[in-house]
Coordinates of C-alpha atoms and ligand atoms in Angstrom, one line a residue:
X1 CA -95.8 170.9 59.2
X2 CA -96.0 168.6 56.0
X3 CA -99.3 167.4 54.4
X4 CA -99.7 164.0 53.1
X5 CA -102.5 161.6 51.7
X6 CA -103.4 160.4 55.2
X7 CA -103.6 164.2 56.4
X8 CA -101.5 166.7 58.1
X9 CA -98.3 165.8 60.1
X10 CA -97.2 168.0 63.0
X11 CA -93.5 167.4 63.5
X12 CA -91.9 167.4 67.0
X13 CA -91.0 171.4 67.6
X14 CA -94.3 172.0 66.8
X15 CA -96.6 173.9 69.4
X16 CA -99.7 172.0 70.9
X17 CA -102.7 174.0 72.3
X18 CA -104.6 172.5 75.0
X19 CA -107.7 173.7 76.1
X20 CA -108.3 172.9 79.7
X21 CA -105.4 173.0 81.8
X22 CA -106.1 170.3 84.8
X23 CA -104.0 167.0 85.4
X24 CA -104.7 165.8 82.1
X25 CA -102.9 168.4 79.8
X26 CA -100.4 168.8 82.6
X27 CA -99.6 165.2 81.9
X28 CA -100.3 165.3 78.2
X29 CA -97.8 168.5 78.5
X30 CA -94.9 166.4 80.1
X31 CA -95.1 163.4 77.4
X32 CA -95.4 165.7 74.7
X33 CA -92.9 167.7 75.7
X34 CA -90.0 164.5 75.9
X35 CA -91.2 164.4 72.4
X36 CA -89.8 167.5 71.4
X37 CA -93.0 170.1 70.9
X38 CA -93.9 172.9 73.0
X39 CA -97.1 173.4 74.9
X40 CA -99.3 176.6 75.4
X41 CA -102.4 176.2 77.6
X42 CA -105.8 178.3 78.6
X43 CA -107.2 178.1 81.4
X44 CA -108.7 180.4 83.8
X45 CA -106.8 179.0 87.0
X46 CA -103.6 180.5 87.8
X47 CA -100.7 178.2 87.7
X48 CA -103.2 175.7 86.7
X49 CA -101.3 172.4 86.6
X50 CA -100.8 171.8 82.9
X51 CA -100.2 176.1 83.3
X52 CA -96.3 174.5 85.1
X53 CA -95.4 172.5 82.8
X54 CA -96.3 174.1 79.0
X55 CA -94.1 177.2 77.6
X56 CA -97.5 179.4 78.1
X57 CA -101.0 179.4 80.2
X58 CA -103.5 182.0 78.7
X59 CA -105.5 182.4 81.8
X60 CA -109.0 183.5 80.9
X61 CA -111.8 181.6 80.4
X62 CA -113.1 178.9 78.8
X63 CA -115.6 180.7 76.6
X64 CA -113.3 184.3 75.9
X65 CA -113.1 184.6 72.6
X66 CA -110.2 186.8 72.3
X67 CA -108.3 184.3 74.3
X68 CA -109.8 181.5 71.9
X69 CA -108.3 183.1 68.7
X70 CA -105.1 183.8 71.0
X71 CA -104.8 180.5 71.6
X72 CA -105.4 179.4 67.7
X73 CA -102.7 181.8 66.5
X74 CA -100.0 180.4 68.7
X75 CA -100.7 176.6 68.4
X76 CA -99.6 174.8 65.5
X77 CA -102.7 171.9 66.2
X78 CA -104.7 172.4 69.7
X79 CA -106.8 169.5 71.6
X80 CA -108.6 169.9 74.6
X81 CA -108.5 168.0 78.5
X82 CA -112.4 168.0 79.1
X83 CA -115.4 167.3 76.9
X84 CA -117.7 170.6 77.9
X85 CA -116.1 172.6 75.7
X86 CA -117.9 175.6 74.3
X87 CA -119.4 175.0 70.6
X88 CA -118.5 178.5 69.6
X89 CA -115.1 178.9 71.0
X90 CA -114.6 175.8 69.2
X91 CA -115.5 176.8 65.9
X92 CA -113.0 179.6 66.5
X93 CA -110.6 177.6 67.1
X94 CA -111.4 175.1 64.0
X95 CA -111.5 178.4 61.0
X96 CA -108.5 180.0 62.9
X97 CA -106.4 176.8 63.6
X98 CA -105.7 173.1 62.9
X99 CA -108.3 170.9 65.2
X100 CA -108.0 167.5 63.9
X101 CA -110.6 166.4 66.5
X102 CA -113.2 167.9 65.0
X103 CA -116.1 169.4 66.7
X104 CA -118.8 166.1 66.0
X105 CA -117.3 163.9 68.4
X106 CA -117.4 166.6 70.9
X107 CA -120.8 167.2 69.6
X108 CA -121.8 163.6 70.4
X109 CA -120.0 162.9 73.5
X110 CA -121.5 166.2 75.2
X111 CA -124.9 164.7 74.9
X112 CA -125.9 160.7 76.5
X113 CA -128.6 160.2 73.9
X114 CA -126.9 161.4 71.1
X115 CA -123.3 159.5 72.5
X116 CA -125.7 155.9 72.7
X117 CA -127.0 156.3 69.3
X118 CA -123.9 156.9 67.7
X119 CA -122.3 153.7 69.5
X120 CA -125.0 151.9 68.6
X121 CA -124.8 153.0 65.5
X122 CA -121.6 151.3 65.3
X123 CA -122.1 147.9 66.2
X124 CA -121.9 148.6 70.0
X125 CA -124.5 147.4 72.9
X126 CA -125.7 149.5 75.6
X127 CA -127.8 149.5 78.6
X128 CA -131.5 149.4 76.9
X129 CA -132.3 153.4 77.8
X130 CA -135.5 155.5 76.7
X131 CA -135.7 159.1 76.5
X132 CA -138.1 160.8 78.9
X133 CA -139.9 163.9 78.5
X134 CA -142.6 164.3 81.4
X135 CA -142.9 162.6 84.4
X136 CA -145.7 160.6 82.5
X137 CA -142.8 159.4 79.9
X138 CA -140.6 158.4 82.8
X139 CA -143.3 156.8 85.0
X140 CA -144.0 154.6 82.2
X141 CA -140.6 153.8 81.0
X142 CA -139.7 152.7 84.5
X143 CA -143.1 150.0 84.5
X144 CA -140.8 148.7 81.2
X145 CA -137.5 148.6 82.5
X146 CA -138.1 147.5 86.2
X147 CA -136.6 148.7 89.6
X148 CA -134.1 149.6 90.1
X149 CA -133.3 151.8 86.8
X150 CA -131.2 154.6 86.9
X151 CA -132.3 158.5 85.3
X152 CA -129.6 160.6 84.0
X153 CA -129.3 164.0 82.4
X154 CA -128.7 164.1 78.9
X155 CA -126.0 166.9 79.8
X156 CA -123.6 168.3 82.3
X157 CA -123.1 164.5 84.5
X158 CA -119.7 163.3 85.8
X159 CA -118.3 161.2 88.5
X160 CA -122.2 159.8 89.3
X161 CA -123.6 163.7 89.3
X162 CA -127.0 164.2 87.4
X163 CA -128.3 160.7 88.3
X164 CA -131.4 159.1 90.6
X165 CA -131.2 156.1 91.0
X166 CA -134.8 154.9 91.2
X167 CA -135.9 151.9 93.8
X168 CA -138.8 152.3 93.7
X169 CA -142.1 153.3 91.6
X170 CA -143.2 156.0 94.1
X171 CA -139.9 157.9 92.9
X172 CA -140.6 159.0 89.7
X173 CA -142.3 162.4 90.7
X174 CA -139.5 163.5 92.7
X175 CA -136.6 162.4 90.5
X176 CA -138.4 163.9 87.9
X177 CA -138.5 166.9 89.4
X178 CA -135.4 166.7 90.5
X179 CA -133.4 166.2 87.7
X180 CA -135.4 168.5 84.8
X181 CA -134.1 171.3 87.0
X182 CA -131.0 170.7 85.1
X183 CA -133.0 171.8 81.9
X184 CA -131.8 169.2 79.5
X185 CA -133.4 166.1 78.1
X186 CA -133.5 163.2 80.7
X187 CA -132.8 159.5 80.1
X188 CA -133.9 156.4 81.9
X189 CA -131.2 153.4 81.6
X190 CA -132.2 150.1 82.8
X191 CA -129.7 149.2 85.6
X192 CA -126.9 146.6 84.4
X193 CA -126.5 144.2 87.4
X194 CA -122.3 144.4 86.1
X195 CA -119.8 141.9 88.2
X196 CA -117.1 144.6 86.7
X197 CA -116.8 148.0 85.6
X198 CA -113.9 148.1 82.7
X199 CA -112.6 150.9 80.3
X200 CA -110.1 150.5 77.1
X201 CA -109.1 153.6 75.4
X202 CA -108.1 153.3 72.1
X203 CA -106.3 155.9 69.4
X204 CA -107.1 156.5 65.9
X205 CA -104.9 159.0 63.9
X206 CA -106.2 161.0 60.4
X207 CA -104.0 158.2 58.5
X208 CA -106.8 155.4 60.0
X209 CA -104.2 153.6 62.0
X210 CA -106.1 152.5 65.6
X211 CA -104.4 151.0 68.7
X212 CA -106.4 150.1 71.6
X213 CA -104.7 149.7 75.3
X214 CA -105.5 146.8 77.2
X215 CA -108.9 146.7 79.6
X216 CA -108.4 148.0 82.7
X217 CA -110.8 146.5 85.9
X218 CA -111.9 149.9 87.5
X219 CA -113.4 150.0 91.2
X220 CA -114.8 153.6 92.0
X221 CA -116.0 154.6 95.1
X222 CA -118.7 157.0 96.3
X223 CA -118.9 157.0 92.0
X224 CA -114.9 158.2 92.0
X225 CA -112.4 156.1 90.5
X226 CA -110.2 154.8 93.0
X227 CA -108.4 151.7 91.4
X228 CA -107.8 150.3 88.0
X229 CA -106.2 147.0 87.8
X230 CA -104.5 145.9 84.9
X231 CA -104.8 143.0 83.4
X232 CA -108.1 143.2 84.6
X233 CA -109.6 139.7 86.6
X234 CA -111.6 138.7 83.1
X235 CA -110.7 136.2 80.9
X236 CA -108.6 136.8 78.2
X237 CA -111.6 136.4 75.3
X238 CA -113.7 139.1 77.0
X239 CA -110.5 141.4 77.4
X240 CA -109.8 141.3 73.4
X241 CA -113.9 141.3 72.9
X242 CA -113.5 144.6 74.9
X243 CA -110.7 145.8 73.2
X244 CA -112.5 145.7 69.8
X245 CA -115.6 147.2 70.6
X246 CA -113.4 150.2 71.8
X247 CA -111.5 149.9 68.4
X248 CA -115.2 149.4 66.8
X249 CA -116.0 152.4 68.4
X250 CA -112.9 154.2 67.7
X251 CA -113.7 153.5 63.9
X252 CA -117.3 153.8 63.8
X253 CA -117.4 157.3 65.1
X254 CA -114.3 158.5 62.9
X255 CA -112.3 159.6 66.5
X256 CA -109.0 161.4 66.0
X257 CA -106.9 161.3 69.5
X258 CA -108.1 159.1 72.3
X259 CA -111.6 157.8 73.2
X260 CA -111.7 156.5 76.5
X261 CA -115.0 153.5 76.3
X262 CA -116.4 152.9 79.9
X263 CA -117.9 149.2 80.0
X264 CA -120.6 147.4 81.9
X265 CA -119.4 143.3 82.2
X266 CA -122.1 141.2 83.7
X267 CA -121.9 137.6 85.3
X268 CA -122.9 135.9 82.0
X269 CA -119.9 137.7 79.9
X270 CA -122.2 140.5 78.6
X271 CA -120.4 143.9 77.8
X272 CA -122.7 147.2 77.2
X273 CA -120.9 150.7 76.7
X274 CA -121.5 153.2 79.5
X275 CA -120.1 156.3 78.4
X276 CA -117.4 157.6 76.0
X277 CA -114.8 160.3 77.1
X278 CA -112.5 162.0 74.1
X279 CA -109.6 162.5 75.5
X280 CA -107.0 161.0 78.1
X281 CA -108.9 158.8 80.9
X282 CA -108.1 158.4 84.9
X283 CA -108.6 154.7 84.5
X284 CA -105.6 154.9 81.6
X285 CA -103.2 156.7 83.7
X286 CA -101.5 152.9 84.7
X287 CA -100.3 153.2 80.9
X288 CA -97.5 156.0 82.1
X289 CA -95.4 153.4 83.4
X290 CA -96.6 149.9 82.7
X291 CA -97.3 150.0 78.9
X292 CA -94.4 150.7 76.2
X293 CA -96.3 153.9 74.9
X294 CA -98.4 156.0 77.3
X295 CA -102.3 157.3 76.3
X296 CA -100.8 160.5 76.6
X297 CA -98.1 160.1 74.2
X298 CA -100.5 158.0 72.0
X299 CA -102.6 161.0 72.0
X300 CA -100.0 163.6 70.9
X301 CA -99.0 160.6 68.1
X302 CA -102.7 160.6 67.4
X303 CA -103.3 164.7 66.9
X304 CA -99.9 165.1 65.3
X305 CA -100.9 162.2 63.2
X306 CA -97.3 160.7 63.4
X307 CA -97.0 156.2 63.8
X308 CA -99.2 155.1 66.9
X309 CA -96.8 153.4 69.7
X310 CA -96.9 149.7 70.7
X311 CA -99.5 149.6 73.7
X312 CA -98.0 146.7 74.8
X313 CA -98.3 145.9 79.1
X314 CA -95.3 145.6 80.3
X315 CA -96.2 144.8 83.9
X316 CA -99.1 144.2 86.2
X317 CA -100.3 147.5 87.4
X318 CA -102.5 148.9 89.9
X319 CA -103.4 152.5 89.5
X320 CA -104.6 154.1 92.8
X321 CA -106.2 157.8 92.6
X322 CA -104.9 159.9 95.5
X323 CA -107.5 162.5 96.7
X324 CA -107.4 165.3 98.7
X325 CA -107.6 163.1 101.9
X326 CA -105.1 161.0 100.8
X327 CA -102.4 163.6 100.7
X328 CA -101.6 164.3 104.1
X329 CA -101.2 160.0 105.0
X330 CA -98.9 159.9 102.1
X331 CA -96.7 162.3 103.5
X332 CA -96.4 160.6 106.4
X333 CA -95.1 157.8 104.5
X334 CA -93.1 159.0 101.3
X335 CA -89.6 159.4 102.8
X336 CA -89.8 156.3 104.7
X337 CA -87.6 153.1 103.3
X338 CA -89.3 150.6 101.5
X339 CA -92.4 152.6 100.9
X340 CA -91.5 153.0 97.4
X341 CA -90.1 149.7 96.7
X342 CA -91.6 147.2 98.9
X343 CA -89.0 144.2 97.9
X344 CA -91.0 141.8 100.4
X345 CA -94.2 142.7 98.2
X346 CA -92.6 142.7 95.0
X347 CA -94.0 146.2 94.1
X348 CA -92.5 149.1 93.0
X349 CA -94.3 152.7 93.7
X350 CA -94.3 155.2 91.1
X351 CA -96.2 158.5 92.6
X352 CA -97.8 161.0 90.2
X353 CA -98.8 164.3 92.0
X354 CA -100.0 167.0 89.8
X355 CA -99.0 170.4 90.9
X356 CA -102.8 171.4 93.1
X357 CA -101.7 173.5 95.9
X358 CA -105.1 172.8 98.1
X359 CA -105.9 169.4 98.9
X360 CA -109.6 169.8 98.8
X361 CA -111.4 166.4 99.5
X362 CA -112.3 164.3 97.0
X363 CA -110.2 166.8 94.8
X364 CA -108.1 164.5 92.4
X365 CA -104.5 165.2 93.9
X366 CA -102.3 162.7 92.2
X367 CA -102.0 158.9 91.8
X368 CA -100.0 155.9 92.4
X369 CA -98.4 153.5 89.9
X370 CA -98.0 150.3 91.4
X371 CA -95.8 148.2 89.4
X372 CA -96.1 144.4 90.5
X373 CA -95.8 140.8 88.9
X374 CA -99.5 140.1 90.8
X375 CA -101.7 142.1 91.2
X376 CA -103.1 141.1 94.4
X377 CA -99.7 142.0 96.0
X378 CA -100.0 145.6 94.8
X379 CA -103.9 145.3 96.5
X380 CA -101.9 144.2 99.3
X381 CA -99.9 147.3 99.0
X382 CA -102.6 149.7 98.9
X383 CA -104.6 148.4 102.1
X384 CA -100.9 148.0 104.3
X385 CA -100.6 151.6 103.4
X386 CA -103.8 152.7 105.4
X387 CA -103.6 156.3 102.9
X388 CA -106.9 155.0 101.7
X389 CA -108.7 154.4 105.1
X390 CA -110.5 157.5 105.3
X391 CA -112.6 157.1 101.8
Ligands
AMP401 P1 -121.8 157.5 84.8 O1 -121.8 158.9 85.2 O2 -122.7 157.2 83.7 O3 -120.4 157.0 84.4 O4 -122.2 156.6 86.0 C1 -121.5 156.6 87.2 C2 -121.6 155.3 87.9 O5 -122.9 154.9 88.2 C3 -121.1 154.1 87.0 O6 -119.7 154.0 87.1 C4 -121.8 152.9 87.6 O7 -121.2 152.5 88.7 C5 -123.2 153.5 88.0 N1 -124.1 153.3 86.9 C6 -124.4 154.2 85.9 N2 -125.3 153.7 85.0 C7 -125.6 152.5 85.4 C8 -126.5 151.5 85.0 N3 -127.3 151.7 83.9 N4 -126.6 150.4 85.7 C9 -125.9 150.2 86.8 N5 -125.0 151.1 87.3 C10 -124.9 152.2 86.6

């Protein structure tokens, strides 16, 4: 470990911690890994996928402290896979180890009205919200916005949970009620009429350097990701006017590591920020094979504060997410020629599967990296395939 003007350098043989130990350390893990550090992960799952691939899983849980200040003494630098993490453990883990993350993003990100003030704070638009504090406050707030508009908890939310979307004036009292069960602040968004949903993660490391990937087009269904689709069907100004509010953002809110920016685009070319994610992102996973450096490299670069790689786009790419009900089609197909390279097509199949024993629906399982010169052949691809019917 060296220590220079632009901050501490952790040099490859080096030991990462990683709190969390899903998909997204397990493929954090694996890049990291090529790069010559070692991994230790905690996580109360047994042979939790990043748990196969690091030199060590802690399995306990998230908010054991003794396992925390385990953790910190065998990690040279530790980052985390998911945004909930506990404020205590991670002041632990910031007195007893190197956390070069920081605990305000986490802070901010863990909290919708405190994450849209702080990126509009830094230059950024998003949805016009208001915070609501009684069904009176929301009952009025929807009179200003409109129908439809869409309430969301403050807290706890992901993949569409903690949200009403509210048609209709007559709503408010039961999403009201609804929703403050969650016992956190509440906030109204006016709906964004988007044509597209994007993301762009971007990297900053401690010496100030910040790459941003290209946009990716995301379609999500039943509020899951399902595709990104890279370059995404914009034109090109709106992709780099995408790309710097991310690196806006990025600088803004002084990020170390990744910060994935979820986008609203609407007909008339207007972007607003949905929400920010501090870490690796599903809609970057295309990066693993179609750009030069992947996030998940970038993100080790980022934390160990060593040169950012190009993120240069090699190829077209569709990402497809493969969910529990997806596993048992692609089975059927994996071994069979020309599934993998489909030469008529023109697209090459790279299959990510992360290590989950149960294919639970809707359970993120793995994903597919369809390499392609068009993208539309690599759509083309995915509905031939028939894995995705059953959604
Ligand atoms: P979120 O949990 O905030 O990412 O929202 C999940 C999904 O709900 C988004 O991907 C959008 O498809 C939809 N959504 C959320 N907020 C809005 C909004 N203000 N206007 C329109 N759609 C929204």
């Amino acid at each position: 470990m060296t220590d220079t003007a632009g901050g501490k350098v952790i040099k490859p043989g080096g030991t990462i911690g990683v709190l969390g130990g899903g998909q997204l350390g397990r493929m954090l893990a694996l890049a990291g890994r090529n790069m010559g550090y070692r991994f230790v992960t905690l996580d109360p799952t047994e042979d939790a996928p990043c748990g196969q691939v690091a030199d060590e899983q802690i399995q306990a849980n998230f908010d054991d402290v003794e396992a925390a200040r385990k953790l910190a003494a065998l990690s040279d630098v530790i980052t985390y896979e998911f945004e909930n993490v506990d404020a205590h453990v991670t002041s632990i883990l910031m007195n007893e180890s190197y956390v070069p993350q920081g605990s305000e993003l986490l802070y901010t990100t863990q909290h919708r009205l405190r994450e849209k003030k702080a990126i509009e704070a830094a230059g950024v638009p998003v949805a016009p919200y208001a915070e609501v504090k009684s069904a009176a406050e929301l009952k009025e707030a929807v009179e200003k916005f409109g129908t439809p508009c869409v309430l969301k908890t403050a807290t706890g939310g992901y993949d569409g949970k903690g949200q009403w979307v509210i048609r209709s004036i007559d709503e408010v009292e039961e999403a009201y009620d609804t929703l403050s069960r969650a016992k956190t602040e509440l906030v109204l968004e006016q709906f964004i009429h988007f044509d597209k949903e994007l993301s762009v993660i971007a990297a900053r490391s401690p010496r100030g350097e910040v790459k941003a990937f290209p946009a990716a087009e995301n379609i999500h269904v039943h509020n899951i990701l399902h595709q990104s689709i890279v370059p995404a069907r914009i034109p090109s100004d709106v992709q780099q006017e995408a790309e710097k509010l991310a690196t806006r953002i990025a600088e803004g809110l002084g990020v170390i590591g990744l910060i994935a920016v979820e986008l609203f685009l609407t007909k008339d070319g207007q972007l607003y920020v949905n929400e920010l994610a501090p870490r690796p992102h599903n809609s970057g996973h295309y990066t693993m094979e179609a750009c030069r450096t992947s996030q998940f490299e970038q993100h080790v670069r980022a934390i160990c504060n060593l040169p950012l790689g190009s993120t240069e786009l090699l190829s077209p790419v569709v990402m497809v997410n493969l969910l529990g009900e997806h596993i048992e089609p692609l089975n059927g197909l994996i071994d069979q020629p020309g599934f993998l390279e489909d030469t008529n097509l023109g697209v090459s199949a790279k299959v990510h599967l992360y290590g989950k024993k149960e294919a639970k629906e809707k359970r993120k399982m793995g994903h597919i990296n369809l390499l392609t010169s068009d993208v539309q052949n690599a759509l083309t691809w995915i509905e031939r395939t028939r894995i995705w019917e059953s959604k």
